[in-house]
Short mmCIF file of C-alpha atoms in Angstrom, two decimals:
data_model
loop_
_atom_site.label_atom_id
_atom_site.label_comp_id
_atom_site.label_asym_id
_atom_site.label_seq_id
_atom_site.Cartn_x
_atom_site.Cartn_y
_atom_site.Cartn_z
CA UNK L 1 -3.81 -20.10 59.79
CA UNK L 2 -5.34 -20.40 56.36
CA UNK L 3 -3.44 -18.30 53.82
CA UNK L 4 -4.58 -17.68 50.25
CA UNK L 5 -1.83 -17.18 47.76
CA UNK L 6 -2.64 -15.95 44.26
CA UNK L 7 -0.06 -15.58 41.45
CA UNK L 8 -0.82 -14.03 38.02
CA UNK L 9 2.51 -13.99 36.27
CA UNK L 10 2.97 -15.63 32.89
CA UNK L 11 6.77 -15.72 33.31
CA UNK L 12 7.04 -19.01 35.21
CA UNK L 13 10.27 -19.40 37.19
CA UNK L 14 11.43 -16.05 35.95
CA UNK L 15 8.59 -14.17 37.69
CA UNK L 16 9.64 -11.21 39.78
CA UNK L 17 6.26 -11.00 41.54
CA UNK L 18 6.24 -14.67 42.36
CA UNK L 19 9.78 -14.39 43.74
CA UNK L 20 8.47 -11.61 46.12
CA UNK L 21 5.64 -13.74 47.10
CA UNK L 22 7.99 -16.68 47.83
CA UNK L 23 9.88 -14.45 50.31
CA UNK L 24 6.64 -13.58 52.07
CA UNK L 25 5.30 -17.20 52.28
CA UNK L 26 8.75 -18.66 53.16
CA UNK L 27 9.10 -16.28 56.03
CA UNK L 28 5.56 -16.91 57.24
CA UNK L 29 5.69 -20.71 57.02
CA UNK L 30 9.09 -20.77 58.57
CA UNK L 31 7.85 -18.99 61.58
CA UNK L 32 4.40 -20.61 61.61
CA UNK L 33 4.67 -24.31 60.44
CA UNK L 34 1.01 -24.76 61.17
CA UNK L 35 0.11 -22.45 58.28
CA UNK L 36 -1.88 -23.86 55.33
CA UNK L 37 -1.17 -22.14 52.02
CA UNK L 38 -4.07 -22.40 49.47
CA UNK L 39 -2.61 -21.61 46.11
CA UNK L 40 -4.27 -20.36 42.89
CA UNK L 41 -2.06 -19.53 39.91
CA UNK L 42 -4.04 -17.42 37.48
CA UNK L 43 -1.09 -17.27 35.00
CA UNK L 44 -0.41 -20.95 34.83
CA UNK L 45 -3.97 -22.16 35.18
CA UNK L 46 -6.24 -19.28 33.95
CA UNK L 47 -9.87 -19.21 34.97
CA UNK L 48 -12.22 -19.68 31.83
CA UNK L 49 -12.62 -16.25 30.21
CA UNK L 50 -16.25 -16.78 29.66
CA UNK L 51 -17.13 -18.01 33.19
CA UNK L 52 -17.99 -14.56 34.49
CA UNK L 53 -20.52 -13.75 31.86
CA UNK L 54 -22.10 -17.21 32.11
CA UNK L 55 -22.33 -16.86 35.93
CA UNK L 56 -23.94 -13.37 35.62
CA UNK L 57 -26.46 -14.77 33.12
CA UNK L 58 -27.22 -17.63 35.42
CA UNK L 59 -28.12 -15.20 38.15
CA UNK L 60 -30.92 -13.94 36.00
CA UNK L 61 -32.15 -17.35 35.05
CA UNK L 62 -34.52 -19.48 37.19
CA UNK L 63 -32.58 -22.25 38.76
CA UNK L 64 -34.76 -24.94 37.11
CA UNK L 65 -33.88 -23.43 33.70
CA UNK L 66 -30.15 -23.01 34.11
CA UNK L 67 -27.79 -24.89 31.64
CA UNK L 68 -25.11 -27.18 33.00
CA UNK L 69 -22.59 -24.49 31.87
CA UNK L 70 -24.43 -21.83 34.01
CA UNK L 71 -24.39 -24.15 36.99
CA UNK L 72 -20.70 -24.84 36.55
CA UNK L 73 -19.87 -21.17 36.21
CA UNK L 74 -21.94 -20.37 39.39
CA UNK L 75 -20.14 -23.03 41.24
CA UNK L 76 -16.74 -21.69 40.12
CA UNK L 77 -17.68 -18.23 41.06
CA UNK L 78 -18.80 -19.39 44.49
CA UNK L 79 -15.54 -21.30 44.95
CA UNK L 80 -13.38 -18.26 44.09
CA UNK L 81 -15.34 -16.08 46.41
CA UNK L 82 -15.14 -18.62 49.23
CA UNK L 83 -11.36 -18.86 48.90
CA UNK L 84 -11.25 -15.13 49.65
CA UNK L 85 -13.83 -15.16 52.33
CA UNK L 86 -12.31 -18.03 54.26
CA UNK L 87 -8.71 -16.78 54.06
CA UNK L 88 -7.09 -15.60 57.36
CA UNK L 89 -4.38 -13.91 55.30
CA UNK L 90 -3.69 -13.31 51.63
CA UNK L 91 -0.54 -13.00 49.55
CA UNK L 92 -1.35 -11.67 46.05
CA UNK L 93 1.48 -11.51 43.46
CA UNK L 94 -0.17 -9.45 40.61
CA UNK L 95 2.15 -7.83 38.15
CA UNK L 96 1.42 -4.98 35.67
CA UNK L 97 0.77 -6.07 32.17
CA UNK L 98 0.15 -3.65 29.29
CA UNK L 99 -0.40 -0.85 31.69
CA UNK L 100 -3.19 -2.61 33.73
CA UNK L 101 -4.22 -5.82 35.42
CA UNK L 102 -3.95 -8.94 33.23
CA UNK L 103 -7.06 -10.55 31.80
CA UNK L 104 -6.51 -13.37 34.21
CA UNK L 105 -6.72 -11.11 37.26
CA UNK L 106 -9.72 -9.32 35.86
CA UNK L 107 -11.55 -12.56 35.31
CA UNK L 108 -10.64 -13.71 38.96
CA UNK L 109 -11.93 -10.44 40.35
CA UNK L 110 -15.14 -10.55 38.30
CA UNK L 111 -15.82 -14.08 39.24
CA UNK L 112 -15.24 -13.37 42.96
CA UNK L 113 -17.69 -10.52 42.78
CA UNK L 114 -20.29 -12.71 40.90
CA UNK L 115 -19.81 -15.45 43.54
CA UNK L 116 -19.84 -13.23 46.59
CA UNK L 117 -22.05 -10.48 45.58
CA UNK L 118 -21.28 -6.97 44.43
CA UNK L 119 -19.88 -4.88 47.26
CA UNK L 120 -19.43 -7.82 49.57
CA UNK L 121 -16.30 -7.32 51.78
CA UNK L 122 -14.74 -10.69 50.92
CA UNK L 123 -11.44 -9.84 52.69
CA UNK L 124 -12.85 -7.74 55.61
CA UNK L 125 -10.14 -7.15 58.11
CA UNK L 126 -7.92 -9.85 56.43
CA UNK L 127 -4.20 -9.03 56.42
CA UNK L 128 -3.42 -8.93 52.74
CA UNK L 129 -0.06 -8.36 51.05
CA UNK L 130 -0.20 -7.19 47.41
CA UNK L 131 3.03 -7.59 45.57
CA UNK L 132 3.12 -5.81 42.18
CA UNK L 133 6.03 -5.55 39.72
CA UNK L 134 6.61 -3.36 36.67
CA UNK L 135 9.10 -3.88 33.91
CA UNK L 136 9.96 -0.17 33.65
CA UNK L 137 9.38 2.89 35.89
CA UNK L 138 6.18 4.85 36.24
CA UNK L 139 7.41 7.12 38.96
CA UNK L 140 6.65 10.88 38.93
CA UNK L 141 8.64 12.71 36.31
CA UNK L 142 9.26 9.58 34.13
CA UNK L 143 7.94 9.37 30.59
CA UNK L 144 5.45 6.80 31.66
CA UNK L 145 4.08 8.62 34.69
CA UNK L 146 0.34 7.94 34.83
CA UNK L 147 0.44 4.86 32.66
CA UNK L 148 0.02 2.36 35.50
CA UNK L 149 -3.62 1.73 35.54
CA UNK L 150 -3.26 -1.31 37.80
CA UNK L 151 -2.26 -0.26 41.24
CA UNK L 152 -5.12 2.21 41.77
CA UNK L 153 -7.69 -0.35 40.66
CA UNK L 154 -6.30 -3.10 42.86
CA UNK L 155 -6.33 -0.79 45.91
CA UNK L 156 -9.92 0.06 45.09
CA UNK L 157 -10.98 -3.56 44.92
CA UNK L 158 -8.87 -5.02 47.69
CA UNK L 159 -9.15 -2.22 50.31
CA UNK L 160 -12.23 -0.32 49.33
CA UNK L 161 -14.51 -3.04 48.10
CA UNK L 162 -13.19 -6.10 49.85
CA UNK L 163 -12.10 -4.19 52.96
CA UNK L 164 -8.68 -5.92 53.22
CA UNK L 165 -6.03 -4.79 55.70
CA UNK L 166 -3.77 -3.98 52.86
CA UNK L 167 0.05 -3.91 52.60
CA UNK L 168 1.44 -2.97 49.11
CA UNK L 169 4.92 -3.90 47.99
CA UNK L 170 6.05 -2.48 44.64
CA UNK L 171 9.09 -3.17 42.56
CA UNK L 172 9.98 -1.40 39.37
CA UNK L 173 12.61 -1.95 36.56
CA UNK L 174 12.21 -5.76 36.59
CA UNK L 175 13.17 -5.74 32.94
CA UNK L 176 16.61 -4.26 33.66
CA UNK L 177 19.01 -6.97 32.53
CA UNK L 178 16.47 -8.30 30.03
CA UNK L 179 15.86 -5.25 27.91
CA UNK L 180 19.14 -3.66 26.81
CA UNK L 181 17.44 -0.27 26.49
CA UNK L 182 17.24 -0.18 30.31
CA UNK L 183 20.93 -1.06 31.01
CA UNK L 184 21.58 2.54 32.30
CA UNK L 185 19.17 1.85 35.17
CA UNK L 186 21.02 -1.19 36.55
CA UNK L 187 22.15 0.52 39.69
CA UNK L 188 18.79 1.84 40.64
CA UNK L 189 17.16 -1.48 39.67
CA UNK L 190 19.44 -3.35 42.03
CA UNK L 191 18.51 -1.06 44.85
CA UNK L 192 14.75 -1.29 44.18
CA UNK L 193 15.02 -5.10 44.19
CA UNK L 194 16.88 -5.06 47.46
CA UNK L 195 14.25 -2.77 49.01
CA UNK L 196 11.30 -4.82 47.73
CA UNK L 197 12.85 -8.11 48.93
CA UNK L 198 13.38 -6.60 52.39
CA UNK L 199 9.83 -5.33 52.50
CA UNK L 200 8.49 -8.82 51.49
CA UNK L 201 10.50 -10.48 54.17
CA UNK L 202 9.15 -7.95 56.73
CA UNK L 203 5.63 -8.57 55.47
CA UNK L 204 6.04 -12.33 55.97
CA UNK L 205 7.25 -11.64 59.59
CA UNK L 206 4.33 -9.37 60.23
CA UNK L 207 1.78 -12.01 59.08
CA UNK L 208 3.46 -14.60 61.29
CA UNK L 209 3.21 -12.34 64.26
CA UNK L 210 -0.56 -11.87 63.83
#
């Protein structure tokens, strides 16, 4: 099985989303030693911010007239799209940043669309686990209800455009223990972490069983 794992955290070893992805892939690889995990870390190795615009421009330029930069951008877009298209399963650790997806994730998505074609179902039928984390809480009734502009967008891209067989695992209050203003939520944060960890392990087992 060829599994694509994409991380987008800028937190390095302290990343809560990557920790959840580790649980999924560890469970999967433990049950299926034949699994090959293809990794792309958008936070540690960001895609060039100008690659999408360059690739789009190249699409409107006759091949003979394309600059080396345009050819490189098209090749990168094609490679990003092919990683998705060829994956037999996907594990995507994409945390919320500043109330939306990070610039690195947006660049990745835009490049994949440029490389695969708008509306192309790059993950059609592919079992895909989306792991998303939030520092605070955006649940109904909280002061930040409605401020999460990430999860709806990701569902639209992954499930509606790319046609993934999508499982979503969310964890909130990851900044409890880091931000003293959230200390009163320690108990609920511990429970949410436990639930998310269990869901990640279950998702890994489900991928292994496919």
